[in-house]
Short mmCIF file of C-alpha atoms and ligand atoms in Angstrom, two decimals:
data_model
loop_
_atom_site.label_atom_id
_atom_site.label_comp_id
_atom_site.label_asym_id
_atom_site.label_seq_id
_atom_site.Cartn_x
_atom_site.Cartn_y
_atom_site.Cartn_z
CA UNK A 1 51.10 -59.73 -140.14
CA UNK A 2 50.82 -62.16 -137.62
CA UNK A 3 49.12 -61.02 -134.20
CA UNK A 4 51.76 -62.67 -132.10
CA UNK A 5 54.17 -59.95 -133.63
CA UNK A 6 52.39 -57.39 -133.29
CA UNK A 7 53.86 -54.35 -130.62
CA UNK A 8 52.19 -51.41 -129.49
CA UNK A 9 56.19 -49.96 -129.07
CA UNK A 10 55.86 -47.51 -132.06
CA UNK A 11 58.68 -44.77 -131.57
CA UNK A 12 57.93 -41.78 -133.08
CA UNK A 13 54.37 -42.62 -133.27
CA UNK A 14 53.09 -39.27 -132.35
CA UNK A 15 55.51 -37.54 -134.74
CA UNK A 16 53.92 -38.61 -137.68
CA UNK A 17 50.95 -37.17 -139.71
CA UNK A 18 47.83 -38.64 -138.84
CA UNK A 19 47.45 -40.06 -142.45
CA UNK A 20 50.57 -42.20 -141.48
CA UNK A 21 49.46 -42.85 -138.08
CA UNK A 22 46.35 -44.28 -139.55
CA UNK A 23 48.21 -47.05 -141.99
CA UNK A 24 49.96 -48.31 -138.77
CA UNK A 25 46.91 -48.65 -136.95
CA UNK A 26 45.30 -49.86 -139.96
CA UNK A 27 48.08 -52.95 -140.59
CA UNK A 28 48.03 -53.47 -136.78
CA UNK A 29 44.52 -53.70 -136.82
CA UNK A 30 44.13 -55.46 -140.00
CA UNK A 31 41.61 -52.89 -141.08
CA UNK A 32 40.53 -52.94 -144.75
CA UNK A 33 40.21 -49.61 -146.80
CA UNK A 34 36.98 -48.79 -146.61
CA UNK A 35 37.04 -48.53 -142.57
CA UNK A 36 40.53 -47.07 -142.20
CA UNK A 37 38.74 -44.19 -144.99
CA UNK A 38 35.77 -43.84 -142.89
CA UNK A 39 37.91 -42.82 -139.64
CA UNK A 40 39.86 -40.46 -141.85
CA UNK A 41 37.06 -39.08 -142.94
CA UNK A 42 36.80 -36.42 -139.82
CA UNK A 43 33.84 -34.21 -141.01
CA UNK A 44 32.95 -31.08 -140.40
CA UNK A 45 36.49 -31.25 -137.94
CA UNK A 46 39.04 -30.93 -140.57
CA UNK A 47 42.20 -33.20 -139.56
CA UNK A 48 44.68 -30.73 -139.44
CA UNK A 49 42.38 -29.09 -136.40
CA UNK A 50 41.82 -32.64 -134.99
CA UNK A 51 45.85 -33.00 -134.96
CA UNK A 52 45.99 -29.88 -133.27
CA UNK A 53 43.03 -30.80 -130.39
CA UNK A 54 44.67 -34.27 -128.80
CA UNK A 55 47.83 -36.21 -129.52
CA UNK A 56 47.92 -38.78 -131.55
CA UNK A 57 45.19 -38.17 -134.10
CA UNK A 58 44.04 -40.61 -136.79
CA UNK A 59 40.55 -39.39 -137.25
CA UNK A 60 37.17 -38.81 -135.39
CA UNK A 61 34.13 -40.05 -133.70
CA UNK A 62 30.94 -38.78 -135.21
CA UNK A 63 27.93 -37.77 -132.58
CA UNK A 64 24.68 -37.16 -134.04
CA UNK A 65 23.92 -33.00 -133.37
CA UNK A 66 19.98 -32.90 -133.05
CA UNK A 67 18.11 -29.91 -131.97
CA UNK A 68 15.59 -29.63 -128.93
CA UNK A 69 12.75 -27.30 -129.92
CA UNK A 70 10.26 -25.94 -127.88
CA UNK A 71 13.05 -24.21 -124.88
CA UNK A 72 12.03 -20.88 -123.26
CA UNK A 73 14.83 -19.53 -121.36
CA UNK A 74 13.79 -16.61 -119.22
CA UNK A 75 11.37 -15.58 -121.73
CA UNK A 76 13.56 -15.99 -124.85
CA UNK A 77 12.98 -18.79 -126.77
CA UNK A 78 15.98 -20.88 -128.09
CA UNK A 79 17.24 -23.81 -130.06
CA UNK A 80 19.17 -26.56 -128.09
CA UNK A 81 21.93 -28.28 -129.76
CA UNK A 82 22.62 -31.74 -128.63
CA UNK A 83 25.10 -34.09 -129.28
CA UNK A 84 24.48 -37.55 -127.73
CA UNK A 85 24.96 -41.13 -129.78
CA UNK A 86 21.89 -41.65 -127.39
CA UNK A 87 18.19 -41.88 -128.74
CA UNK A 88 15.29 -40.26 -126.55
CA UNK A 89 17.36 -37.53 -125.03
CA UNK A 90 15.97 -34.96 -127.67
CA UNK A 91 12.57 -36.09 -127.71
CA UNK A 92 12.70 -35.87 -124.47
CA UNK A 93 13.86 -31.98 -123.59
CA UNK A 94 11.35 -31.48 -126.94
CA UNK A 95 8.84 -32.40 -124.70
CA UNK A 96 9.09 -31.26 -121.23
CA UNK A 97 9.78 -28.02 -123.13
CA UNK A 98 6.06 -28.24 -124.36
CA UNK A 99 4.54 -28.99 -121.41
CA UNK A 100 5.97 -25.64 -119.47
CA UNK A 101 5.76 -23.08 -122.68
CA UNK A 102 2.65 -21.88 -122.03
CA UNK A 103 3.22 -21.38 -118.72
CA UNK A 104 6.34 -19.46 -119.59
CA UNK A 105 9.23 -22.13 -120.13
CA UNK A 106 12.38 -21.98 -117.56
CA UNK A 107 13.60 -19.31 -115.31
CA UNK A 108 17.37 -19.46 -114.60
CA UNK A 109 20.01 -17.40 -112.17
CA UNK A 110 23.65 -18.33 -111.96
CA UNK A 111 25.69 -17.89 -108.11
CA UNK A 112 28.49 -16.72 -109.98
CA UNK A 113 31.47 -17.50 -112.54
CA UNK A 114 34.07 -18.15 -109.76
CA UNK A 115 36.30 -21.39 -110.37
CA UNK A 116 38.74 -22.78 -107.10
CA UNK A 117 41.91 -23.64 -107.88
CA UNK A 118 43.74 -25.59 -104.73
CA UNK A 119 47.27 -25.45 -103.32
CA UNK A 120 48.30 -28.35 -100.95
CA UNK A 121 51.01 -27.85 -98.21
CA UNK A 122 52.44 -30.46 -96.08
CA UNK A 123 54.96 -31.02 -93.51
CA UNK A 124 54.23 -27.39 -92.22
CA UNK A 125 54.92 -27.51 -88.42
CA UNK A 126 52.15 -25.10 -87.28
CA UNK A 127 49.53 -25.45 -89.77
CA UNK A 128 47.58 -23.21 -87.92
CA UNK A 129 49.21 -20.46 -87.97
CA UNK A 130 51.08 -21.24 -91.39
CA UNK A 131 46.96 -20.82 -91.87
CA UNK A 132 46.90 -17.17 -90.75
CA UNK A 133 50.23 -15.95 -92.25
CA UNK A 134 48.80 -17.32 -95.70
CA UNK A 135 45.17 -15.00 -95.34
CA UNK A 136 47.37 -12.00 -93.83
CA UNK A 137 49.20 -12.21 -97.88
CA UNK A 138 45.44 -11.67 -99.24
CA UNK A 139 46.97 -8.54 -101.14
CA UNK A 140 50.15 -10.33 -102.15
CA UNK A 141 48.10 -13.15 -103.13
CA UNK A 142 45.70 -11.25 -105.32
CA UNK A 143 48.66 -9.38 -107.00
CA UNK A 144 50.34 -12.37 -108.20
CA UNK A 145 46.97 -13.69 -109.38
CA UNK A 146 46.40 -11.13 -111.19
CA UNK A 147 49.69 -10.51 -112.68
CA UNK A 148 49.33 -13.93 -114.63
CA UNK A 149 46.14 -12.75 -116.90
CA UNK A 150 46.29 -9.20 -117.96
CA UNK A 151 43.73 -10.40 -120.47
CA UNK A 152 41.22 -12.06 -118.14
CA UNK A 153 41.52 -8.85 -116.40
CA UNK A 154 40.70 -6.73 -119.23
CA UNK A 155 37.28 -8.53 -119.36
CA UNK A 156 36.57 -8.07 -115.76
CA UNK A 157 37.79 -11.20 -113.84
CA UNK A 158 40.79 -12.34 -112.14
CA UNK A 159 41.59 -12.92 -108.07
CA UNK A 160 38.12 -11.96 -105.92
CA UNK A 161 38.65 -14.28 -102.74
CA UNK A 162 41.26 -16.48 -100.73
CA UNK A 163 40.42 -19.30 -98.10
CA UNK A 164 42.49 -21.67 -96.57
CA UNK A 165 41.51 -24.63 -94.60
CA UNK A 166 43.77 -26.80 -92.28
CA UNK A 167 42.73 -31.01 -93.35
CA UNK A 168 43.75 -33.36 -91.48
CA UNK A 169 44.49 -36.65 -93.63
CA UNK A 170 46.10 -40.20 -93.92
CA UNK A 171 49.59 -38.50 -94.04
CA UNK A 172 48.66 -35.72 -91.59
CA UNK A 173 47.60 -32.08 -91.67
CA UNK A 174 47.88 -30.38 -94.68
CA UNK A 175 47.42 -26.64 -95.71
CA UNK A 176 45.16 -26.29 -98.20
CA UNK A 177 45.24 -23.25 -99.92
CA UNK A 178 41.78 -22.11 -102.00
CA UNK A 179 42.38 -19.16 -104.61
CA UNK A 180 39.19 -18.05 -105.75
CA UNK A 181 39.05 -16.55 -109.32
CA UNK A 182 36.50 -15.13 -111.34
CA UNK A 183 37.24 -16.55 -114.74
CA UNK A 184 34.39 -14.78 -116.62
CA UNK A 185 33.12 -16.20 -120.22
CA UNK A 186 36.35 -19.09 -119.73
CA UNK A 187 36.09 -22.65 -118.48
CA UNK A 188 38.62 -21.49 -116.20
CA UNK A 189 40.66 -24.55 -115.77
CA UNK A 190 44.08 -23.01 -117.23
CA UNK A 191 43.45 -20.12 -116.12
CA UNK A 192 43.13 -20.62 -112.54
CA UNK A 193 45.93 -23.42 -112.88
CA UNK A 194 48.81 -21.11 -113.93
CA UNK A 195 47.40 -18.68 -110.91
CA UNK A 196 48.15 -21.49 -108.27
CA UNK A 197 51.43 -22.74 -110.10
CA UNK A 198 52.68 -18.91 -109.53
CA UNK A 199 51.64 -18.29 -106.20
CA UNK A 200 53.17 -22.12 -104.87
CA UNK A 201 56.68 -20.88 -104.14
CA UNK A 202 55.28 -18.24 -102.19
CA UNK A 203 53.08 -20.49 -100.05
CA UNK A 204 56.19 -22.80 -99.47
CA UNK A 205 58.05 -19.87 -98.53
CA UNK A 206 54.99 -18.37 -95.99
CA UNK A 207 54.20 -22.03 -94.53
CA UNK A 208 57.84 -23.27 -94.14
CA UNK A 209 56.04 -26.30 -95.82
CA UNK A 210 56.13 -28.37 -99.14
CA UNK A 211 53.80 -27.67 -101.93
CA UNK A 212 52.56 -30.02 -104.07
CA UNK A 213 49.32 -30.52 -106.12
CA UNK A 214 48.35 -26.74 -107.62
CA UNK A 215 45.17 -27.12 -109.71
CA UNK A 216 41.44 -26.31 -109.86
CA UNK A 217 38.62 -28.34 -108.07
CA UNK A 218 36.32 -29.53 -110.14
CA UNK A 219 33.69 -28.98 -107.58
CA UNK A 220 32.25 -25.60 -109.05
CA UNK A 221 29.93 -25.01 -106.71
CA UNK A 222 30.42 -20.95 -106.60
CA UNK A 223 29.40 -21.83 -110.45
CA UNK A 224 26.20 -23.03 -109.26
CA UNK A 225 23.53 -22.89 -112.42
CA UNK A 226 20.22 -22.70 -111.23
CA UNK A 227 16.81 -23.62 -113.54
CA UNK A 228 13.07 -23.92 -112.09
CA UNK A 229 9.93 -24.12 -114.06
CA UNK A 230 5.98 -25.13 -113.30
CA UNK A 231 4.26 -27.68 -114.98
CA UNK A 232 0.46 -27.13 -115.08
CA UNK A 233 -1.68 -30.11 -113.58
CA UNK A 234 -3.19 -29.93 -117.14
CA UNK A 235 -0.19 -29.25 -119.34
CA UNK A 236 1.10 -33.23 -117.96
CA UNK A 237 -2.15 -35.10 -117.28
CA UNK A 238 -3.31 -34.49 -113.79
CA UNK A 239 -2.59 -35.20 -110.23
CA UNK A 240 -1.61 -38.44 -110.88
CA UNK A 241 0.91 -37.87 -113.11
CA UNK A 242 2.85 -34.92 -110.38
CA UNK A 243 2.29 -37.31 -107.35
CA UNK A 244 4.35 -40.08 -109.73
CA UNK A 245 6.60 -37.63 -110.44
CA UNK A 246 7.30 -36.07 -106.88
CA UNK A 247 7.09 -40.25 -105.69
CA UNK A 248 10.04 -40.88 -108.46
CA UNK A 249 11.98 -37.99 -107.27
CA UNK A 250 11.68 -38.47 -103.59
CA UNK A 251 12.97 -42.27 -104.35
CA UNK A 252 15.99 -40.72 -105.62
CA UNK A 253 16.34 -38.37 -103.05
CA UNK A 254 16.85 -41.26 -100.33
CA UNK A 255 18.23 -43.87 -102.59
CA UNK A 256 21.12 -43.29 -104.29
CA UNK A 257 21.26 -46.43 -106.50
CA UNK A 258 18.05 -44.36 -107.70
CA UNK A 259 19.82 -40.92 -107.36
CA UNK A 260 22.80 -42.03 -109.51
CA UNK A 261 20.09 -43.25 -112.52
CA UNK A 262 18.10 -39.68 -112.05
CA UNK A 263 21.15 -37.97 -112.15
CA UNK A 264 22.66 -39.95 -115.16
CA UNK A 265 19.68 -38.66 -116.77
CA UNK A 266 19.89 -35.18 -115.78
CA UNK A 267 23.52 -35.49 -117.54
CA UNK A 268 21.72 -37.25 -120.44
CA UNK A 269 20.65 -33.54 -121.11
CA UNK A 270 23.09 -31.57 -119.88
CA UNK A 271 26.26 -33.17 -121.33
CA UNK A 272 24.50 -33.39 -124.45
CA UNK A 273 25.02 -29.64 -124.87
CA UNK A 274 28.53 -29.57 -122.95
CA UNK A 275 30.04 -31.78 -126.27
CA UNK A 276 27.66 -29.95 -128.90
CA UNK A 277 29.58 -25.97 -127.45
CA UNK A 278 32.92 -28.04 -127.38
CA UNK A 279 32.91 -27.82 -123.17
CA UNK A 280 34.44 -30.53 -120.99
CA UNK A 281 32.07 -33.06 -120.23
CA UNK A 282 34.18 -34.37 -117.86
CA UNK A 283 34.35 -31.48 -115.54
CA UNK A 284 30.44 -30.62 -115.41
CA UNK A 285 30.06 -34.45 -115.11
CA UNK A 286 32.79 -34.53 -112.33
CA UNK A 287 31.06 -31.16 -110.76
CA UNK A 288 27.59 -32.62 -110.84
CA UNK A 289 28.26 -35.53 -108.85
CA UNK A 290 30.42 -34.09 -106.37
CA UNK A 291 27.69 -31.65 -105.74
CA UNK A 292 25.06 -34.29 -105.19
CA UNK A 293 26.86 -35.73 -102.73
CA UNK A 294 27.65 -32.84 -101.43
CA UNK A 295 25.26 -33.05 -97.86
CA UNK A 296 27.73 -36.57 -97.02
CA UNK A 297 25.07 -39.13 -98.97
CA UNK A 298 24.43 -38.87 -102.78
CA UNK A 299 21.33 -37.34 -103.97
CA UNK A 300 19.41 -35.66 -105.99
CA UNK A 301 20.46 -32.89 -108.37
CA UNK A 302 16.53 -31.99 -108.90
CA UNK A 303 13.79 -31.63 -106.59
CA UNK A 304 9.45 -31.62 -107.36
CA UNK A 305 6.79 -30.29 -105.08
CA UNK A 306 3.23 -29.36 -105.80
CA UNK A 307 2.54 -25.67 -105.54
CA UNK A 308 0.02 -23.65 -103.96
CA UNK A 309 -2.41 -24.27 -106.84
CA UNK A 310 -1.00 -27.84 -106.99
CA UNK A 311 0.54 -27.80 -110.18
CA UNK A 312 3.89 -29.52 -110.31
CA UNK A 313 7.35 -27.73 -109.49
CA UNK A 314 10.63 -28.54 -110.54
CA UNK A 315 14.05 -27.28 -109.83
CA UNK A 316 18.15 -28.13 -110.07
CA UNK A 317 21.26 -26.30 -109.20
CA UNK A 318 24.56 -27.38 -110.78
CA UNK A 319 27.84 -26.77 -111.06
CA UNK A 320 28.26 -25.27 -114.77
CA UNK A 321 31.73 -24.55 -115.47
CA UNK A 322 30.93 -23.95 -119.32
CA UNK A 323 32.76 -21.10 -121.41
CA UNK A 324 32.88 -19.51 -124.70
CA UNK A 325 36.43 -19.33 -124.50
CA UNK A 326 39.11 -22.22 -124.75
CA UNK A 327 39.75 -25.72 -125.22
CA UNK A 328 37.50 -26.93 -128.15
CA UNK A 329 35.08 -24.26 -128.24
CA UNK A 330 36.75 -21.89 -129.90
CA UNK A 331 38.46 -23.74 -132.31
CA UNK A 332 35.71 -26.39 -133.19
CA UNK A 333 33.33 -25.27 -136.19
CA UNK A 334 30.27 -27.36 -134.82
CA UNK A 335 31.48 -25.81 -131.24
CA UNK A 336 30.79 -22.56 -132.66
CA UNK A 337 27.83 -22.92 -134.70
CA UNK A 338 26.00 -24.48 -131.79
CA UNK A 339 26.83 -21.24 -129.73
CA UNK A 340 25.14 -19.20 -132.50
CA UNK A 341 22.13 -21.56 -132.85
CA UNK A 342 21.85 -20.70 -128.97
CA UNK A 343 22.82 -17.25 -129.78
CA UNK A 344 24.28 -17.21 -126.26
CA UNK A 345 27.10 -14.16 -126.21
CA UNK A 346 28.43 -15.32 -122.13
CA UNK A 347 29.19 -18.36 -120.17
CA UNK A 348 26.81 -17.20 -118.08
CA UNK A 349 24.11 -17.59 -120.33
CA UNK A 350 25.08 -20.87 -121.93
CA UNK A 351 25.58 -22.22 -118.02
CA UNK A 352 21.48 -20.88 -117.48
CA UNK A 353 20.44 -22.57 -120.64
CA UNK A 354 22.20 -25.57 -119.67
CA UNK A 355 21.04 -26.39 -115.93
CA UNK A 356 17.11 -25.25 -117.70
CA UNK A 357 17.97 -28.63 -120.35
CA UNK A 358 19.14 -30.60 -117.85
CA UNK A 359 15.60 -30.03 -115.42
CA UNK A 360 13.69 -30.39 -118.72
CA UNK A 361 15.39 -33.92 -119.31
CA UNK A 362 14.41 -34.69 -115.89
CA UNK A 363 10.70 -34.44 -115.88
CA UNK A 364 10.52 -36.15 -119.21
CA UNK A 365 12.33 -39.19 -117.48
CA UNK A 366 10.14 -39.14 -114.33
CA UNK A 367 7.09 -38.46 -116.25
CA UNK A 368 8.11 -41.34 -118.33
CA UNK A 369 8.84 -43.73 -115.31
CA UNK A 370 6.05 -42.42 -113.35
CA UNK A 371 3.47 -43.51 -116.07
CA UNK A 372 4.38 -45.55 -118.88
CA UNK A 373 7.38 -46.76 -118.19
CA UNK A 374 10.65 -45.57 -119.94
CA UNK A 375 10.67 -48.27 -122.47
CA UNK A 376 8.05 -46.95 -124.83
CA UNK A 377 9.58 -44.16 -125.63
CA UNK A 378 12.90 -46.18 -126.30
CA UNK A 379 11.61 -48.27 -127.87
CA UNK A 380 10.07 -46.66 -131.00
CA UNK A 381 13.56 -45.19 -131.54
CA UNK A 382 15.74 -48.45 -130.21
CA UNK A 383 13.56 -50.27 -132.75
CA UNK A 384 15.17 -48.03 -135.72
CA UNK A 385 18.54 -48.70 -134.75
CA UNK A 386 17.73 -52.66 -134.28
CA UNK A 387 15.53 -52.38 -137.69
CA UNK A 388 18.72 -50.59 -139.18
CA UNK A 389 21.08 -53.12 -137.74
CA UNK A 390 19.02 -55.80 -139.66
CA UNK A 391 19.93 -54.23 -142.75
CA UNK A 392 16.77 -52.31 -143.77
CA UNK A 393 17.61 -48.92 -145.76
CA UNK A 394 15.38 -46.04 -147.07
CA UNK A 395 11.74 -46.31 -145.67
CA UNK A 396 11.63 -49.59 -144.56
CA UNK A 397 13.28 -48.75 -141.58
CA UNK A 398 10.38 -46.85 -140.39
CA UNK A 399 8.09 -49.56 -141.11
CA UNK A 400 10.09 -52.19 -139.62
CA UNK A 401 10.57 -50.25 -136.69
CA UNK A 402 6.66 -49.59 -136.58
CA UNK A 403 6.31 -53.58 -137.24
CA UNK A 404 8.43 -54.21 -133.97
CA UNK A 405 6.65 -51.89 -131.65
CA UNK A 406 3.25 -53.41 -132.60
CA UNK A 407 4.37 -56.55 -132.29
CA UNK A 408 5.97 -55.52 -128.57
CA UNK A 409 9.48 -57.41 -129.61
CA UNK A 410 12.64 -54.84 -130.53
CA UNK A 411 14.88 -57.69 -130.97
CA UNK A 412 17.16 -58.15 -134.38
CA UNK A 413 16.41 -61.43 -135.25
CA UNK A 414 12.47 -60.17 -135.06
CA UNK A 415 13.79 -57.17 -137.19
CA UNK A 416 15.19 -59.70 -139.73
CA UNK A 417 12.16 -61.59 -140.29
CA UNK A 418 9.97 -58.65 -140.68
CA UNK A 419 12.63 -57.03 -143.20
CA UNK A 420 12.28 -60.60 -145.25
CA UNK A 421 8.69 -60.25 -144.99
CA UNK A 422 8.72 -56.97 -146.57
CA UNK A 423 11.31 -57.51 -149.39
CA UNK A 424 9.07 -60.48 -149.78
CA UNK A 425 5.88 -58.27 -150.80
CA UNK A 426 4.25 -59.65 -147.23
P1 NAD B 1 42.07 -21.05 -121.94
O1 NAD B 1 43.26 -20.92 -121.06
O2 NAD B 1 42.27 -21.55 -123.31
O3 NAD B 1 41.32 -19.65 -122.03
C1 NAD B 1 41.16 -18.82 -120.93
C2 NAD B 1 41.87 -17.53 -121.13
O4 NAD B 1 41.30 -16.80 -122.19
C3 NAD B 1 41.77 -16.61 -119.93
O5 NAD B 1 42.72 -16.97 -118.96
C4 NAD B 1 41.98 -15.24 -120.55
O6 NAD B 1 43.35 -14.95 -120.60
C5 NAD B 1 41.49 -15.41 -121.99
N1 NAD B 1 40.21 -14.70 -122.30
C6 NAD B 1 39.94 -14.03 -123.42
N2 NAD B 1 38.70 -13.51 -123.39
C7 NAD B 1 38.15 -13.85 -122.21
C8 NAD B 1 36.87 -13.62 -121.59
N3 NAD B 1 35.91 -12.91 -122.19
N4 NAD B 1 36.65 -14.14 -120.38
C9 NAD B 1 37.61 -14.86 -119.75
N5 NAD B 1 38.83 -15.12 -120.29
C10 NAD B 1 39.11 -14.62 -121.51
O7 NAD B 1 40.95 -21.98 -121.31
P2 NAD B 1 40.42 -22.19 -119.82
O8 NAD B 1 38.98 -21.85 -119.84
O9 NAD B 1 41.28 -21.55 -118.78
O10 NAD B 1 40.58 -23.78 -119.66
C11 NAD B 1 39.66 -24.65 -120.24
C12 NAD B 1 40.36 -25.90 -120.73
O11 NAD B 1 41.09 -26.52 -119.67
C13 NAD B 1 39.40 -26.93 -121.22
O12 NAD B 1 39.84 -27.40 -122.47
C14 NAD B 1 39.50 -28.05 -120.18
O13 NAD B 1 39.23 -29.30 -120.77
C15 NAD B 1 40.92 -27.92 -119.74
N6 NAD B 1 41.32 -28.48 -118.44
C16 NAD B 1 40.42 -28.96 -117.52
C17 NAD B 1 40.86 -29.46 -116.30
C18 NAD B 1 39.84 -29.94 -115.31
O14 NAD B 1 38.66 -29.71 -115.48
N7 NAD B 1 40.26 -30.63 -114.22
C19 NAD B 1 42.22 -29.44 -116.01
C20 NAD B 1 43.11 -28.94 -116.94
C21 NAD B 1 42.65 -28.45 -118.15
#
């Protein structure tokens, strides 16, 4: 078929079974067999499930799941599963993880599993006081709250607090309405939205105003996941090595072209596990950033000082809204296998585990930049992929990769002539 004819106008496209969904992509595309059976090919997923996830489905996207060893989590040890098409991420929680067993791994707390869901009012005349009649309904508010999840109930959530704030914005004060809902071992995010899609007509009718937007704010932060854990002077190489580190961290603290890096590599870690337990990585990504900007600049999510006995410090606090209940993580099988390999049995635990990953990711990357340099580390791994690239199967892509780093030059064409080399007995 010609490209020129080509339309992306396919009624009925969603209608179809993915299998046929796939042969239209696949003539649109011009995609030979072998590829068009390789997306088909969905795993450990099943397509019938990966139909039933998104719309649209013609097969899936394969993340490597690789496991962090080493983790002590408030003096348990556990298994981290990690999905991330990234290399060094891994290694990397592997081996902060070493450096802090001894001296007894990660302690964690979590504020709380409370998720916000928002209500915005406008064209109320007295926002004000539209303000007060709103907090005077707290026990009309709560009761319709409630009355949407008998079942979140039964496990001990529901409504807990109510706050509304007057904003004034480009269009004028609005009402905006905060319902604030303990959402226990869920995510939340439906949850909380049907709450504020219940109560709206009631708002209109207390305000005299309009609603509009009903839905949860990503900004978690009475989720807030909290991880700390002391790395001994010894454990990481000396003084040195924790004045690089604090140096790296107050960069990112006042920088945020730094901060945004550090923090990309705190979510290196954290989102890692998100995907692997079948969370949102969007929302804990969304969360996370909000939060670091939270003080009106962007900053860091982390923070290193020396203690008293001048070993080094670390700490984060996140927002981790994570559950064991809903969206993918029910339904996926490698969602729910990574949950056992955690053995984690509430959100609240996965959220402690999570924020402890994402602090152990951290160090490794300062310790990394503080010292070396990241690019060592990469590099033995980057040169697998660029020695696998070149075509090299079975053991030779160790050695070529080994070839590469000696030789200080990842690059494929490099890869190629080493590979020739090799086949070539040299
Ligand atoms: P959900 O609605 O599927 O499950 C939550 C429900 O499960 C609760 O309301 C409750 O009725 C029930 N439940 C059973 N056992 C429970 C227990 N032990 N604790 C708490 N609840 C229990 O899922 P959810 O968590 O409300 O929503 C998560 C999904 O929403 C995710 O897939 C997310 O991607 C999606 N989402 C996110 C956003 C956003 O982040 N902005 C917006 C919309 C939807």
């Amino acid at each position: 078929m010609s490209h020129s004819r080509r339309s992306s106008r396919i009624p009925g496209f969603h209608r179809k079974p993915p299998r046929e969904r796939l042969q239209i992509v696949a003539d649109f595309a011009g995609l030979d067999a072998e590829t068009a059976a390789r997306l088909a090919d969905t795993g450990g997923l099943g397509l019938d499930l990966a139909d039933h996830l998104i719309e649209n489905v013609v097969g899936s996207m394969n993340v490597p799941l690789g496991i962090a060893t080493n983790m002590k989590v408030d003096g348990e040890d556990v298994l981290i599963p990690m999905a991330t098409e990234e290399s060094s991420v891994v290694a990397a929680v592997c081996n902060a993880a070493r450096q802090c067993y001894d001296a007894g791994g990660f302690t964690t707390s979590l504020s709380g599993t409370l998720m916000i869901a928002q209500i915005q009012t406008v064209g109320v005349a007295d926002p004000y006081a539209a303000r007060l009649r709103i907090l005077e309904r707290r026990d009309d508010v709560k009761a319709v709250c409630d009355g949407c999840d008998p079942v979140l109930l039964k496990f001990g959530g529901g409504f807990r607090d109510l706050e509304v704030r007057v904003l004034d914005t480009l269009s004028g004060p609005m009402v905006i309405t905060h319902l604030i809902v303990d959402t226990r071992d869920a995510m939340g995010a439906n949850a909380v939205n049907t709450m504020a899609e219940t109560l709206a007509p009631h708002i209109a009718q207390w305000t005299g105003g309009r609603v509009y937007l009903r839905i949860l704010s990503n900004l978690a932060d009475r989720r807030l996941a909290r991880a700390r854990a002391v790395w001994p002077l010894e454990a990481i190489g000396g003084e040195e090595v924790r004045d690089g580190i604090i140096g790296a961290y107050h960069l990112a603290a006042a920088d945020p072209y730094r901060a945004a890096t550090h923090n990309k590599g705190i979510m290196n870690g954290i989102s890692a596990v998100v995907l692997a337990t079948g969370n949102d990585t969007r929302a804990v990504e969304a969360g996370a950033h909000a939060y670091a900007a939270r003080a009106g600049h962007y900053g860091s999510l982390t923070r290193f000082e020396r203690t008293a006995d001048g070993h080094l410090s670390g700490t984060i606090e996140i927002p981790m809204a994570v559950g064991l209940i809903g969206g993918a993580t029910k339904l996926h099988p490698t969602a729910q296998a990574s949950l056992k390999i955690l053995g984690v049995t509430s959100a609240e635990r996965l959220a402690r585990i999570i924020a402890a990953v994402g602090l152990a990711q951290n160090f490794s990357a300062l310790k990394a930049l503080a010292t070396t340099g990241i690019q060592k580390g990469h590099m033995a791994l980057h040169a697998q992929n660029i020695a696998l690239v070149a075509g090299a199967v079975g053991d030779e892509v160790d050695r070529v990769a080994r070839i590469l780093v000696e030789r200080g030059t990842v690059r494929q064409d490099v890869a190629q002539a080493v590979l020739e080399e090799l086949r070539r007995g040299g």
